[in-house]
Structure formats: structure tokens, C-alpha cells
Amino acid sequence: MSRVLRTFREMLGLLSRGDFSRHCDKLLNEAIQAVEECPADKCKAEIIVKITLDYELGRVDIKADAKSKLPDTVKFMKTPFWAIDGQLSVEHPNQIDMFRAPRAAASRQSEDEGDDEEAAAS
């Protein structure tokens, strides 16, 4: 008596004498490893399985294909720069001005204090 396959899982395990199922297992392991190693808080991997059935004169040929789409395992965050006089700077132009003004005032104030100390000493 011939064996009749009643489920998709049974058919899947027999494709290419079990090689297709092992290939899918490998893709699954690679996908799990890729998402675990993903540098981002969220990432996604896909495994696409395609089953093609060709029918001719009572015979069904089944062709299976599987491929995966893994997330990038190395991602670099963006770094902001500002263009100043045709060059790149890591300091925002407004912040540079903001910090220069108090320094100039502070240096003038310390010069004034030095003059007061000299006047008191004489």
C-alpha cells in the first residue's frame, strides 16, 4: 500500500530527501543569531519559503526554495556636524558664540580685579 501524505509538514520533510528542511533549519538559526547580535533595540529578519507545484499527466513535481533576509549586524549612528567657513565642526556655531562671550567678559573681569589689587598694593 502506498503512503499518502496528509499534511504540509510531511511533504516539507521529504523535499530533496530532507535537505530542504535542513536548509530551512540553517536559515532559521542564522536569522536568530542575526537578531540577537543586532546592535539596534529593534530589528527584523525574514525567511521566505516558496513552494512551486508543477502538474503534468498525473504527476506533481514540487520545487522548493528558501532564502532569508537578515538585518544589518553593524550599524553606525549618525554624527552631527556643522559647516563653518567651508569646514566641518562638531560645535554648533551658536554655542561657540555663547561660550566665547562669557569667557571674554570673565577675562576682562579678572584683568579689572588684577588692576584693583595693584592699586591696593600701592
PDB file of C-alpha atoms in Angstrom:
ATOM      1  CA  MET A   1       0.000   0.000   0.000  1.00  0.00           C
ATOM      2  CA  SER A   2       1.357   3.420  -0.941  1.00  0.00           C
ATOM      3  CA  ARG A   3       1.970   6.123   1.587  1.00  0.00           C
ATOM      4  CA  VAL A   4      -0.320   9.143   1.257  1.00  0.00           C
ATOM      5  CA  LEU A   5       0.884  12.454   2.612  1.00  0.00           C
ATOM      6  CA  ARG A   6      -1.850  14.223   4.501  1.00  0.00           C
ATOM      7  CA  THR A   7      -0.076  17.331   5.849  1.00  0.00           C
ATOM      8  CA  PHE A   8       2.143  20.068   4.537  1.00  0.00           C
ATOM      9  CA  ARG A   9       4.716  19.244   7.237  1.00  0.00           C
ATOM     10  CA  GLU A  10       5.053  15.668   5.973  1.00  0.00           C
ATOM     11  CA  MET A  11       5.619  16.889   2.415  1.00  0.00           C
ATOM     12  CA  LEU A  12       8.102  19.540   3.568  1.00  0.00           C
ATOM     13  CA  GLY A  13      10.234  16.991   5.378  1.00  0.00           C
ATOM     14  CA  LEU A  14      10.527  14.832   2.248  1.00  0.00           C
ATOM     15  CA  LEU A  15      11.560  17.588  -0.179  1.00  0.00           C
ATOM     16  CA  SER A  16      15.019  16.935  -1.639  1.00  0.00           C
ATOM     17  CA  ARG A  17      15.324  13.920   0.673  1.00  0.00           C
ATOM     18  CA  GLY A  18      15.228  16.127   3.761  1.00  0.00           C
ATOM     19  CA  ASP A  19      17.870  18.572   2.528  1.00  0.00           C
ATOM     20  CA  PHE A  20      15.334  21.358   2.121  1.00  0.00           C
ATOM     21  CA  SER A  21      14.173  21.023   5.721  1.00  0.00           C
ATOM     22  CA  ARG A  22      17.792  21.107   6.949  1.00  0.00           C
ATOM     23  CA  HIS A  23      18.397  24.180   4.791  1.00  0.00           C
ATOM     24  CA  CYS A  24      15.397  25.911   6.406  1.00  0.00           C
ATOM     25  CA  ASP A  25      16.727  24.955   9.847  1.00  0.00           C
ATOM     26  CA  LYS A  26      20.062  26.573   8.940  1.00  0.00           C
ATOM     27  CA  LEU A  27      18.325  29.753   7.743  1.00  0.00           C
ATOM     28  CA  LEU A  28      16.320  29.889  10.971  1.00  0.00           C
ATOM     29  CA  ASN A  29      19.452  29.547  13.111  1.00  0.00           C
ATOM     30  CA  GLU A  30      21.207  32.272  11.119  1.00  0.00           C
ATOM     31  CA  ALA A  31      18.185  34.575  11.474  1.00  0.00           C
ATOM     32  CA  ILE A  32      18.010  34.049  15.244  1.00  0.00           C
ATOM     33  CA  GLN A  33      21.729  34.719  15.598  1.00  0.00           C
ATOM     34  CA  ALA A  34      21.468  37.868  13.456  1.00  0.00           C
ATOM     35  CA  VAL A  35      18.629  39.377  15.506  1.00  0.00           C
ATOM     36  CA  GLU A  36      20.397  38.524  18.775  1.00  0.00           C
ATOM     37  CA  GLU A  37      23.564  40.286  17.543  1.00  0.00           C
ATOM     38  CA  CYS A  38      21.674  43.253  16.139  1.00  0.00           C
ATOM     39  CA  PRO A  39      23.074  46.493  17.596  1.00  0.00           C
ATOM     40  CA  ALA A  40      19.695  48.240  17.496  1.00  0.00           C
ATOM     41  CA  ASP A  41      16.923  47.819  20.051  1.00  0.00           C
ATOM     42  CA  LYS A  42      14.646  46.507  17.299  1.00  0.00           C
ATOM     43  CA  CYS A  43      15.395  44.594  14.145  1.00  0.00           C
ATOM     44  CA  LYS A  44      13.776  42.125  11.807  1.00  0.00           C
ATOM     45  CA  ALA A  45      14.795  39.042   9.831  1.00  0.00           C
ATOM     46  CA  GLU A  46      12.717  37.239   7.223  1.00  0.00           C
ATOM     47  CA  ILE A  47      12.731  33.703   5.887  1.00  0.00           C
ATOM     48  CA  ILE A  48      10.863  33.358   2.617  1.00  0.00           C
ATOM     49  CA  VAL A  49       9.784  29.863   1.573  1.00  0.00           C
ATOM     50  CA  LYS A  50       8.428  29.310  -1.921  1.00  0.00           C
ATOM     51  CA  ILE A  51       6.826  26.030  -2.951  1.00  0.00           C
ATOM     52  CA  THR A  52       6.049  25.511  -6.647  1.00  0.00           C
ATOM     53  CA  LEU A  53       3.851  22.627  -7.801  1.00  0.00           C
ATOM     54  CA  ASP A  54       4.145  21.542 -11.445  1.00  0.00           C
ATOM     55  CA  TYR A  55       1.486  19.119 -12.641  1.00  0.00           C
ATOM     56  CA  GLU A  56       1.801  17.010 -15.761  1.00  0.00           C
ATOM     57  CA  LEU A  57      -0.067  13.828 -16.680  1.00  0.00           C
ATOM     58  CA  GLY A  58      -0.961  12.939 -13.089  1.00  0.00           C
ATOM     59  CA  ARG A  59       2.495  13.612 -11.672  1.00  0.00           C
ATOM     60  CA  VAL A  60       3.184  16.531  -9.340  1.00  0.00           C
ATOM     61  CA  ASP A  61       6.757  17.849  -9.173  1.00  0.00           C
ATOM     62  CA  ILE A  62       7.377  20.065  -6.173  1.00  0.00           C
ATOM     63  CA  LYS A  63      10.167  22.570  -6.236  1.00  0.00           C
ATOM     64  CA  ALA A  64      11.097  24.348  -3.032  1.00  0.00           C
ATOM     65  CA  ASP A  65      13.143  27.477  -2.491  1.00  0.00           C
ATOM     66  CA  ALA A  66      14.017  29.300   0.699  1.00  0.00           C
ATOM     67  CA  LYS A  67      16.015  32.430   1.300  1.00  0.00           C
ATOM     68  CA  SER A  68      16.496  34.772   4.166  1.00  0.00           C
ATOM     69  CA  LYS A  69      16.782  38.497   4.595  1.00  0.00           C
ATOM     70  CA  LEU A  70      18.865  39.305   7.662  1.00  0.00           C
ATOM     71  CA  PRO A  71      19.247  42.645   9.431  1.00  0.00           C
ATOM     72  CA  ASP A  72      22.494  44.548   9.216  1.00  0.00           C
ATOM     73  CA  THR A  73      24.663  43.408  12.078  1.00  0.00           C
ATOM     74  CA  VAL A  74      26.745  46.580  12.046  1.00  0.00           C
ATOM     75  CA  LYS A  75      25.055  49.931  12.177  1.00  0.00           C
ATOM     76  CA  PHE A  76      26.657  53.239  12.845  1.00  0.00           C
ATOM     77  CA  MET A  77      24.726  56.087  14.339  1.00  0.00           C
ATOM     78  CA  LYS A  78      24.740  59.427  12.616  1.00  0.00           C
ATOM     79  CA  THR A  79      27.066  62.129  13.884  1.00  0.00           C
ATOM     80  CA  PRO A  80      26.043  65.765  13.527  1.00  0.00           C
ATOM     81  CA  PHE A  81      28.497  68.282  12.109  1.00  0.00           C
ATOM     82  CA  TRP A  82      28.030  71.946  11.239  1.00  0.00           C
ATOM     83  CA  ALA A  83      29.522  73.717   8.279  1.00  0.00           C
ATOM     84  CA  ILE A  84      31.583  76.726   9.364  1.00  0.00           C
ATOM     85  CA  ASP A  85      33.579  78.672   6.797  1.00  0.00           C
ATOM     86  CA  GLY A  86      33.556  75.739   4.377  1.00  0.00           C
ATOM     87  CA  GLN A  87      34.832  73.277   7.020  1.00  0.00           C
ATOM     88  CA  LEU A  88      33.159  70.799   9.396  1.00  0.00           C
ATOM     89  CA  SER A  89      32.865  71.437  13.104  1.00  0.00           C
ATOM     90  CA  VAL A  90      31.426  69.390  15.956  1.00  0.00           C
ATOM     91  CA  GLU A  91      30.409  72.576  17.770  1.00  0.00           C
ATOM     92  CA  HIS A  92      27.211  74.382  16.867  1.00  0.00           C
ATOM     93  CA  PRO A  93      28.020  77.947  15.735  1.00  0.00           C
ATOM     94  CA  ASN A  94      25.583  79.477  18.246  1.00  0.00           C
ATOM     95  CA  GLN A  95      27.168  77.530  21.077  1.00  0.00           C
ATOM     96  CA  ILE A  96      30.625  78.741  20.106  1.00  0.00           C
ATOM     97  CA  ASP A  97      29.406  82.362  20.311  1.00  0.00           C
ATOM     98  CA  MET A  98      27.523  81.628  23.514  1.00  0.00           C
ATOM     99  CA  PHE A  99      30.649  80.362  25.270  1.00  0.00           C
ATOM    100  CA  ARG A 100      33.037  82.954  23.856  1.00  0.00           C
ATOM    101  CA  ALA A 101      31.156  85.969  25.172  1.00  0.00           C
ATOM    102  CA  PRO A 102      31.231  84.947  28.856  1.00  0.00           C
ATOM    103  CA  ARG A 103      34.900  83.980  28.605  1.00  0.00           C
ATOM    104  CA  ALA A 104      35.786  87.396  27.228  1.00  0.00           C
ATOM    105  CA  ALA A 105      33.771  89.074  29.966  1.00  0.00           C
ATOM    106  CA  ALA A 106      35.335  86.826  32.602  1.00  0.00           C
ATOM    107  CA  SER A 107      38.865  87.585  31.386  1.00  0.00           C
ATOM    108  CA  ARG A 108      38.102  91.315  31.419  1.00  0.00           C
ATOM    109  CA  GLN A 109      36.712  90.970  34.922  1.00  0.00           C
ATOM    110  CA  SER A 110      39.864  89.161  36.122  1.00  0.00           C
ATOM    111  CA  GLU A 111      42.011  91.879  34.485  1.00  0.00           C
ATOM    112  CA  ASP A 112      39.957  94.504  36.309  1.00  0.00           C
ATOM    113  CA  GLU A 113      40.438  92.619  39.598  1.00  0.00           C
ATOM    114  CA  GLY A 114      44.191  92.480  38.925  1.00  0.00           C
ATOM    115  CA  ASP A 115      44.204  96.261  38.432  1.00  0.00           C
ATOM    116  CA  ASP A 116      42.289  96.703  41.735  1.00  0.00           C
ATOM    117  CA  GLU A 117      44.837  94.516  43.565  1.00  0.00           C
ATOM    118  CA  GLU A 118      47.728  96.544  42.083  1.00  0.00           C
ATOM    119  CA  ALA A 119      46.070  99.796  43.148  1.00  0.00           C
ATOM    120  CA  ALA A 120      45.508  98.445  46.687  1.00  0.00           C
ATOM    121  CA  ALA A 121      49.120  97.286  46.951  1.00  0.00           C
ATOM    122  CA  SER A 122      50.483 100.750  46.041  1.00  0.00           C
TER     123      SER A 122
END
